[in-house]
PDB file of C-alpha atoms in Angstrom:
ATOM      1  CA  UNK Y 212    -113.532-102.090 -10.307  1.00 65.00           C
ATOM      2  CA  UNK Y 213    -111.561 -98.917  -9.499  1.00 68.00           C
ATOM      3  CA  UNK Y 214    -111.725 -96.772  -6.351  1.00 66.00           C
ATOM      4  CA  UNK Y 215    -114.434 -94.470  -7.712  1.00 74.00           C
ATOM      5  CA  UNK Y 216    -116.594 -97.445  -8.621  1.00 80.00           C
ATOM      6  CA  UNK Y 217    -116.126 -98.975  -5.181  1.00 77.00           C
ATOM      7  CA  UNK Y 218    -117.036 -95.750  -3.388  1.00 76.00           C
ATOM      8  CA  UNK Y 219    -120.118 -95.369  -5.580  1.00 78.00           C
ATOM      9  CA  UNK Y 220    -120.976 -98.994  -4.809  1.00 77.00           C
ATOM     10  CA  UNK Y 221    -120.664 -98.283  -1.092  1.00 70.00           C
ATOM     11  CA  UNK Y 222    -123.030 -95.333  -1.479  1.00 75.00           C
ATOM     12  CA  UNK Y 223    -125.582 -97.507  -3.267  1.00 72.00           C
ATOM     13  CA  UNK Y 224    -125.277-100.142  -0.563  1.00 70.00           C
ATOM     14  CA  UNK Y 225    -125.813 -97.485   2.110  1.00 67.00           C
ATOM     15  CA  UNK Y 226    -129.095 -96.569   0.459  1.00 70.00           C
ATOM     16  CA  UNK Y 227    -130.059-100.239   0.264  1.00 76.00           C
ATOM     17  CA  UNK Y 228    -129.395-100.586   3.985  1.00 68.00           C
ATOM     18  CA  UNK Y 229    -131.194 -97.392   5.013  1.00 67.00           C
ATOM     19  CA  UNK Y 230    -134.142 -97.299   2.629  1.00 63.00           C
ATOM     20  CA  UNK Y 231    -134.671-100.913   1.669  1.00 67.00           C
ATOM     21  CA  UNK Y 232    -133.633-102.450   4.973  1.00 72.00           C
ATOM     22  CA  UNK Y 233    -131.211-104.869   3.304  1.00 67.00           C
ATOM     23  CA  UNK Y 234    -129.432-106.627   6.241  1.00 72.00           C
ATOM     24  CA  UNK Y 235    -126.423-107.600   4.115  1.00 73.00           C
ATOM     25  CA  UNK Y 236    -125.813-104.236   2.463  1.00 73.00           C
ATOM     26  CA  UNK Y 237    -123.662-102.682   5.178  1.00 80.00           C
ATOM     27  CA  UNK Y 238    -121.275-105.658   5.257  1.00 81.00           C
ATOM     28  CA  UNK Y 239    -120.917-105.491   1.478  1.00 82.00           C
ATOM     29  CA  UNK Y 240    -120.228-101.757   1.739  1.00 83.00           C
ATOM     30  CA  UNK Y 241    -117.495-102.434   4.294  1.00 83.00           C
ATOM     31  CA  UNK Y 242    -115.821-104.816   1.881  1.00 88.00           C
ATOM     32  CA  UNK Y 243    -115.951-102.285  -0.939  1.00 87.00           C
ATOM     33  CA  UNK Y 244    -114.387 -99.632   1.289  1.00 90.00           C
ATOM     34  CA  UNK Y 245    -111.792-102.077   2.624  1.00 90.00           C
ATOM     35  CA  UNK Y 246    -110.686-102.603  -0.978  1.00 92.00           C
ATOM     36  CA  UNK Y 247    -110.366 -98.831  -1.451  1.00 93.00           C
ATOM     37  CA  UNK Y 248    -108.398 -98.545   1.803  1.00 95.00           C
ATOM     38  CA  UNK Y 249    -106.038-101.310   0.678  1.00 96.00           C
ATOM     39  CA  UNK Y 250    -105.472 -99.652  -2.703  1.00 95.00           C
ATOM     40  CA  UNK Y 251    -104.764 -96.265  -1.090  1.00 96.00           C
ATOM     41  CA  UNK Y 252    -102.411 -97.747   1.535  1.00 97.00           C
ATOM     42  CA  UNK Y 253    -100.447 -99.546  -1.179  1.00 97.00           C
ATOM     43  CA  UNK Y 254    -100.255 -96.454  -3.382  1.00 96.00           C
ATOM     44  CA  UNK Y 255     -99.179 -94.204  -0.512  1.00 97.00           C
ATOM     45  CA  UNK Y 256     -96.521 -96.685   0.577  1.00 97.00           C
ATOM     46  CA  UNK Y 257     -95.113 -96.792  -2.957  1.00 97.00           C
ATOM     47  CA  UNK Y 258     -94.838 -92.995  -3.023  1.00 96.00           C
ATOM     48  CA  UNK Y 259     -92.977 -93.053   0.294  1.00 96.00           C
ATOM     49  CA  UNK Y 260     -90.594 -95.615  -1.186  1.00 95.00           C
ATOM     50  CA  UNK Y 261     -90.021 -93.349  -4.206  1.00 93.00           C
ATOM     51  CA  UNK Y 262     -89.128 -90.465  -1.868  1.00 92.00           C
ATOM     52  CA  UNK Y 263     -86.641 -92.713  -0.072  1.00 93.00           C
ATOM     53  CA  UNK Y 264     -84.985 -93.593  -3.391  1.00 91.00           C
ATOM     54  CA  UNK Y 265     -84.801 -89.892  -4.307  1.00 89.00           C
ATOM     55  CA  UNK Y 266     -83.057 -89.138  -1.016  1.00 88.00           C
ATOM     56  CA  UNK Y 267     -80.670 -92.041  -1.489  1.00 86.00           C
ATOM     57  CA  UNK Y 268     -79.833 -90.949  -5.041  1.00 83.00           C
ATOM     58  CA  UNK Y 269     -78.947 -87.509  -3.685  1.00 82.00           C
ATOM     59  CA  UNK Y 270     -76.476 -89.131  -1.234  1.00 75.00           C
ATOM     60  CA  UNK Y 271     -78.548 -87.751   1.603  1.00 65.00           C
ATOM     61  CA  UNK Y 272     -76.985 -88.932   4.863  1.00 62.00           C
ATOM     62  CA  UNK Y 273     -80.454 -88.880   6.397  1.00 71.00           C
ATOM     63  CA  UNK Y 274     -81.925 -91.225   3.764  1.00 76.00           C
ATOM     64  CA  UNK Y 275     -83.632 -93.779   5.974  1.00 81.00           C
ATOM     65  CA  UNK Y 276     -86.668 -95.817   5.036  1.00 88.00           C
ATOM     66  CA  UNK Y 277     -89.720 -94.511   6.868  1.00 91.00           C
ATOM     67  CA  UNK Y 278     -91.310 -97.112   9.146  1.00 94.00           C
ATOM     68  CA  UNK Y 279     -94.730 -95.837   8.093  1.00 97.00           C
ATOM     69  CA  UNK Y 280     -94.037 -97.205   4.609  1.00 97.00           C
ATOM     70  CA  UNK Y 281     -93.926-100.718   6.058  1.00 97.00           C
ATOM     71  CA  UNK Y 282     -97.065-100.091   8.127  1.00 98.00           C
ATOM     72  CA  UNK Y 283     -98.984 -99.086   5.000  1.00 98.00           C
ATOM     73  CA  UNK Y 284     -97.879-102.153   3.067  1.00 98.00           C
ATOM     74  CA  UNK Y 285     -98.825-104.400   5.991  1.00 98.00           C
ATOM     75  CA  UNK Y 286    -102.284-102.811   6.189  1.00 98.00           C
ATOM     76  CA  UNK Y 287    -102.767-103.427   2.482  1.00 98.00           C
ATOM     77  CA  UNK Y 288    -101.608-107.046   2.747  1.00 98.00           C
ATOM     78  CA  UNK Y 289    -104.016-107.784   5.620  1.00 98.00           C
ATOM     79  CA  UNK Y 290    -106.968-106.166   3.879  1.00 97.00           C
ATOM     80  CA  UNK Y 291    -106.318-107.907   0.550  1.00 97.00           C
ATOM     81  CA  UNK Y 292    -105.975-111.262   2.302  1.00 98.00           C
ATOM     82  CA  UNK Y 293    -109.249-110.732   4.190  1.00 97.00           C
ATOM     83  CA  UNK Y 294    -110.950-109.804   0.908  1.00 96.00           C
ATOM     84  CA  UNK Y 295    -109.610-112.906  -0.813  1.00 96.00           C
ATOM     85  CA  UNK Y 296    -107.751-110.711  -3.322  1.00 96.00           C
ATOM     86  CA  UNK Y 297    -104.642-112.796  -4.010  1.00 98.00           C
ATOM     87  CA  UNK Y 298    -103.331-110.442  -6.705  1.00 97.00           C
ATOM     88  CA  UNK Y 299    -103.483-107.484  -4.360  1.00 97.00           C
ATOM     89  CA  UNK Y 300    -101.944-109.535  -1.563  1.00 98.00           C
ATOM     90  CA  UNK Y 301     -99.081-110.600  -3.857  1.00 98.00           C
ATOM     91  CA  UNK Y 302     -98.278-106.976  -4.657  1.00 98.00           C
ATOM     92  CA  UNK Y 303     -98.465-105.859  -1.026  1.00 98.00           C
ATOM     93  CA  UNK Y 304     -96.198-108.716   0.081  1.00 98.00           C
ATOM     94  CA  UNK Y 305     -93.734-107.778  -2.647  1.00 98.00           C
ATOM     95  CA  UNK Y 306     -93.536-104.266  -1.260  1.00 98.00           C
ATOM     96  CA  UNK Y 307     -93.085-105.514   2.305  1.00 98.00           C
ATOM     97  CA  UNK Y 308     -90.156-107.580   1.048  1.00 98.00           C
ATOM     98  CA  UNK Y 309     -88.771-104.594  -0.853  1.00 97.00           C
ATOM     99  CA  UNK Y 310     -88.953-102.438   2.266  1.00 97.00           C
ATOM    100  CA  UNK Y 311     -86.846-104.952   4.184  1.00 97.00           C
ATOM    101  CA  UNK Y 312     -84.424-105.562   1.316  1.00 97.00           C
ATOM    102  CA  UNK Y 313     -83.924-102.066  -0.094  1.00 94.00           C
ATOM    103  CA  UNK Y 314     -84.974 -99.884   2.797  1.00 93.00           C
ATOM    104  CA  UNK Y 315     -83.255-101.822   5.569  1.00 93.00           C
ATOM    105  CA  UNK Y 316     -80.737-103.963   3.649  1.00 92.00           C
ATOM    106  CA  UNK Y 317     -82.087-107.114   5.290  1.00 95.00           C
ATOM    107  CA  UNK Y 318     -82.329-109.897   2.699  1.00 96.00           C
ATOM    108  CA  UNK Y 319     -83.122-112.565   5.284  1.00 96.00           C
ATOM    109  CA  UNK Y 320     -86.225-110.694   6.434  1.00 97.00           C
ATOM    110  CA  UNK Y 321     -87.249-109.898   2.850  1.00 98.00           C
ATOM    111  CA  UNK Y 322     -86.963-113.411   1.431  1.00 97.00           C
ATOM    112  CA  UNK Y 323     -90.178-115.051   2.766  1.00 98.00           C
ATOM    113  CA  UNK Y 324     -92.296-112.090   1.631  1.00 98.00           C
ATOM    114  CA  UNK Y 325     -90.761-112.076  -1.850  1.00 98.00           C
ATOM    115  CA  UNK Y 326     -91.141-115.844  -2.220  1.00 98.00           C
ATOM    116  CA  UNK Y 327     -94.796-115.754  -1.121  1.00 98.00           C
ATOM    117  CA  UNK Y 328     -95.426-112.808  -3.415  1.00 98.00           C
ATOM    118  CA  UNK Y 329     -94.033-114.771  -6.372  1.00 98.00           C
ATOM    119  CA  UNK Y 330     -96.157-117.788  -5.446  1.00 98.00           C
ATOM    120  CA  UNK Y 331     -99.381-115.771  -5.315  1.00 98.00           C
ATOM    121  CA  UNK Y 332     -98.547-113.740  -8.424  1.00 98.00           C
ATOM    122  CA  UNK Y 333     -97.839-116.910 -10.393  1.00 98.00           C
ATOM    123  CA  UNK Y 334    -101.080-118.530  -9.246  1.00 98.00           C
ATOM    124  CA  UNK Y 335    -103.103-115.494 -10.380  1.00 97.00           C
ATOM    125  CA  UNK Y 336    -101.144-114.934 -13.611  1.00 97.00           C
ATOM    126  CA  UNK Y 337     -99.983-111.519 -12.404  1.00 98.00           C
ATOM    127  CA  UNK Y 338     -96.872-111.258 -14.558  1.00 97.00           C
ATOM    128  CA  UNK Y 339     -96.044-107.724 -13.483  1.00 97.00           C
ATOM    129  CA  UNK Y 340     -95.760-108.581  -9.785  1.00 98.00           C
ATOM    130  CA  UNK Y 341     -94.062-111.897 -10.609  1.00 98.00           C
ATOM    131  CA  UNK Y 342     -91.412-110.015 -12.591  1.00 98.00           C
ATOM    132  CA  UNK Y 343     -90.862-107.610  -9.693  1.00 97.00           C
ATOM    133  CA  UNK Y 344     -90.537-110.427  -7.175  1.00 98.00           C
ATOM    134  CA  UNK Y 345     -88.140-112.358  -9.427  1.00 98.00           C
ATOM    135  CA  UNK Y 346     -85.921-109.302  -9.826  1.00 97.00           C
ATOM    136  CA  UNK Y 347     -85.611-108.830  -6.093  1.00 97.00           C
ATOM    137  CA  UNK Y 348     -85.154-112.538  -5.464  1.00 98.00           C
ATOM    138  CA  UNK Y 349     -82.355-112.340  -8.032  1.00 96.00           C
ATOM    139  CA  UNK Y 350     -80.776-109.486  -6.088  1.00 95.00           C
ATOM    140  CA  UNK Y 351     -80.984-111.561  -2.916  1.00 96.00           C
ATOM    141  CA  UNK Y 352     -79.408-114.577  -4.609  1.00 96.00           C
ATOM    142  CA  UNK Y 353     -76.606-112.406  -6.019  1.00 94.00           C
ATOM    143  CA  UNK Y 354     -75.805-110.987  -2.592  1.00 93.00           C
ATOM    144  CA  UNK Y 355     -75.733-114.529  -1.199  1.00 94.00           C
ATOM    145  CA  UNK Y 356     -73.222-115.590  -3.859  1.00 93.00           C
ATOM    146  CA  UNK Y 357     -75.716-117.862  -5.652  1.00 95.00           C
ATOM    147  CA  UNK Y 358     -74.832-116.584  -9.097  1.00 93.00           C
ATOM    148  CA  UNK Y 359     -76.631-119.152 -11.221  1.00 95.00           C
ATOM    149  CA  UNK Y 360     -79.868-118.750  -9.290  1.00 96.00           C
ATOM    150  CA  UNK Y 361     -79.559-114.972  -9.559  1.00 96.00           C
ATOM    151  CA  UNK Y 362     -79.061-115.203 -13.325  1.00 96.00           C
ATOM    152  CA  UNK Y 363     -82.043-117.528 -13.798  1.00 97.00           C
ATOM    153  CA  UNK Y 364     -84.344-115.276 -11.797  1.00 97.00           C
ATOM    154  CA  UNK Y 365     -83.224-112.114 -13.567  1.00 97.00           C
ATOM    155  CA  UNK Y 366     -83.495-113.718 -16.997  1.00 97.00           C
ATOM    156  CA  UNK Y 367     -87.037-114.847 -16.216  1.00 98.00           C
ATOM    157  CA  UNK Y 368     -87.870-111.348 -14.983  1.00 98.00           C
ATOM    158  CA  UNK Y 369     -86.486-109.896 -18.231  1.00 97.00           C
ATOM    159  CA  UNK Y 370     -88.666-112.261 -20.270  1.00 97.00           C
ATOM    160  CA  UNK Y 371     -91.793-111.280 -18.341  1.00 97.00           C
ATOM    161  CA  UNK Y 372     -91.028-107.576 -18.603  1.00 97.00           C
ATOM    162  CA  UNK Y 373     -90.443-107.883 -22.339  1.00 97.00           C
ATOM    163  CA  UNK Y 374     -93.848-109.540 -22.686  1.00 96.00           C
ATOM    164  CA  UNK Y 375     -95.388-106.667 -20.723  1.00 96.00           C
ATOM    165  CA  UNK Y 376     -93.630-104.019 -22.806  1.00 96.00           C
ATOM    166  CA  UNK Y 377     -91.823-102.589 -19.772  1.00 96.00           C
ATOM    167  CA  UNK Y 378     -88.644-101.288 -21.425  1.00 96.00           C
ATOM    168  CA  UNK Y 379     -87.464 -99.483 -18.292  1.00 96.00           C
ATOM    169  CA  UNK Y 380     -87.882-102.683 -16.279  1.00 96.00           C
ATOM    170  CA  UNK Y 381     -86.029-104.720 -18.902  1.00 97.00           C
ATOM    171  CA  UNK Y 382     -83.171-102.198 -18.885  1.00 97.00           C
ATOM    172  CA  UNK Y 383     -82.895-102.335 -15.089  1.00 96.00           C
ATOM    173  CA  UNK Y 384     -82.704-106.126 -15.128  1.00 96.00           C
ATOM    174  CA  UNK Y 385     -80.118-106.112 -17.923  1.00 97.00           C
ATOM    175  CA  UNK Y 386     -77.908-104.029 -15.644  1.00 96.00           C
ATOM    176  CA  UNK Y 387     -78.221-106.761 -13.023  1.00 95.00           C
ATOM    177  CA  UNK Y 388     -77.313-109.415 -15.588  1.00 97.00           C
ATOM    178  CA  UNK Y 389     -74.322-107.291 -16.636  1.00 97.00           C
ATOM    179  CA  UNK Y 390     -73.065-107.303 -13.041  1.00 94.00           C
ATOM    180  CA  UNK Y 391     -73.305-111.100 -13.045  1.00 95.00           C
ATOM    181  CA  UNK Y 392     -71.526-111.362 -16.390  1.00 96.00           C
ATOM    182  CA  UNK Y 393     -68.763-109.086 -15.121  1.00 94.00           C
ATOM    183  CA  UNK Y 394     -68.353-111.188 -12.000  1.00 91.00           C
ATOM    184  CA  UNK Y 395     -67.837-114.214 -14.285  1.00 92.00           C
ATOM    185  CA  UNK Y 396     -65.233-112.287 -16.354  1.00 94.00           C
ATOM    186  CA  UNK Y 397     -67.581-112.349 -19.375  1.00 96.00           C
ATOM    187  CA  UNK Y 398     -66.692-108.780 -20.302  1.00 96.00           C
ATOM    188  CA  UNK Y 399     -68.065-108.885 -23.843  1.00 96.00           C
ATOM    189  CA  UNK Y 400     -71.392-110.201 -22.597  1.00 96.00           C
ATOM    190  CA  UNK Y 401     -71.523-107.538 -19.899  1.00 97.00           C
ATOM    191  CA  UNK Y 402     -70.871-104.752 -22.395  1.00 97.00           C
ATOM    192  CA  UNK Y 403     -73.481-106.101 -24.812  1.00 97.00           C
ATOM    193  CA  UNK Y 404     -76.060-106.208 -22.023  1.00 97.00           C
ATOM    194  CA  UNK Y 405     -75.234-102.635 -21.023  1.00 97.00           C
ATOM    195  CA  UNK Y 406     -75.475-101.437 -24.624  1.00 97.00           C
ATOM    196  CA  UNK Y 407     -78.960-102.910 -24.934  1.00 97.00           C
ATOM    197  CA  UNK Y 408     -79.935-101.525 -21.542  1.00 97.00           C
ATOM    198  CA  UNK Y 409     -78.727 -98.053 -22.531  1.00 97.00           C
ATOM    199  CA  UNK Y 410     -80.716 -98.102 -25.777  1.00 96.00           C
ATOM    200  CA  UNK Y 411     -83.896 -99.109 -23.955  1.00 97.00           C
ATOM    201  CA  UNK Y 412     -83.428 -96.712 -21.038  1.00 96.00           C
ATOM    202  CA  UNK Y 413     -82.643 -93.754 -23.274  1.00 95.00           C
ATOM    203  CA  UNK Y 414     -85.641 -94.451 -25.505  1.00 95.00           C
ATOM    204  CA  UNK Y 415     -88.106 -94.521 -22.609  1.00 95.00           C
ATOM    205  CA  UNK Y 416     -86.524 -91.799 -20.470  1.00 95.00           C
ATOM    206  CA  UNK Y 417     -85.448 -94.072 -17.626  1.00 93.00           C
ATOM    207  CA  UNK Y 418     -82.868 -91.649 -16.219  1.00 92.00           C
ATOM    208  CA  UNK Y 419     -82.246 -93.492 -12.959  1.00 89.00           C
ATOM    209  CA  UNK Y 420     -81.442 -96.663 -14.924  1.00 92.00           C
ATOM    210  CA  UNK Y 421     -79.110 -94.645 -17.160  1.00 94.00           C
ATOM    211  CA  UNK Y 422     -77.151 -93.589 -14.080  1.00 91.00           C
ATOM    212  CA  UNK Y 423     -76.777 -97.248 -13.116  1.00 90.00           C
ATOM    213  CA  UNK Y 424     -75.593 -98.102 -16.631  1.00 93.00           C
TER     214      UNK Y 424
END
């Protein structure tokens, strides 16, 4: 059910409460609108994160993650949890972890959110969020010097993104694997990974990934 459907549902429930005297209708309407609020908070937080990345790409000295981004993701996580929406909660927790990791550079704070996100995404067969969480857990492992763990997580993320047809996501993860190969002095492997990443990124117009390559 999308946002329009939920709002229409809330309207119908309002009429049930007012005209039919249904004592449960208003509570059901609240739940429908809570789901809309969670979706909007998550979407708005993602846009704020995109603006932060744009500022950072431009080498803007004032590029600082906006605290309101975190607030929005936390609102979404609480609402999804209260609604029993584990898929939504997994995505919101992923973004909380990303805020700490990418926005603030704090892997220690990010880790529990990313791990819980992966757990919930796996339990609900949400491969897209699982792939995102694995990528960022791989980044965390790489920064901590746990190269083998980083490689395993990124390779699993690549597999999931291939299954989903996310060429831009695959390309981004191949760049991460190339960094790991380079750190192990596997230059040929690193170059092969970058060649594949470049082909995928160019084909799908992933210009930010091309800059990384």
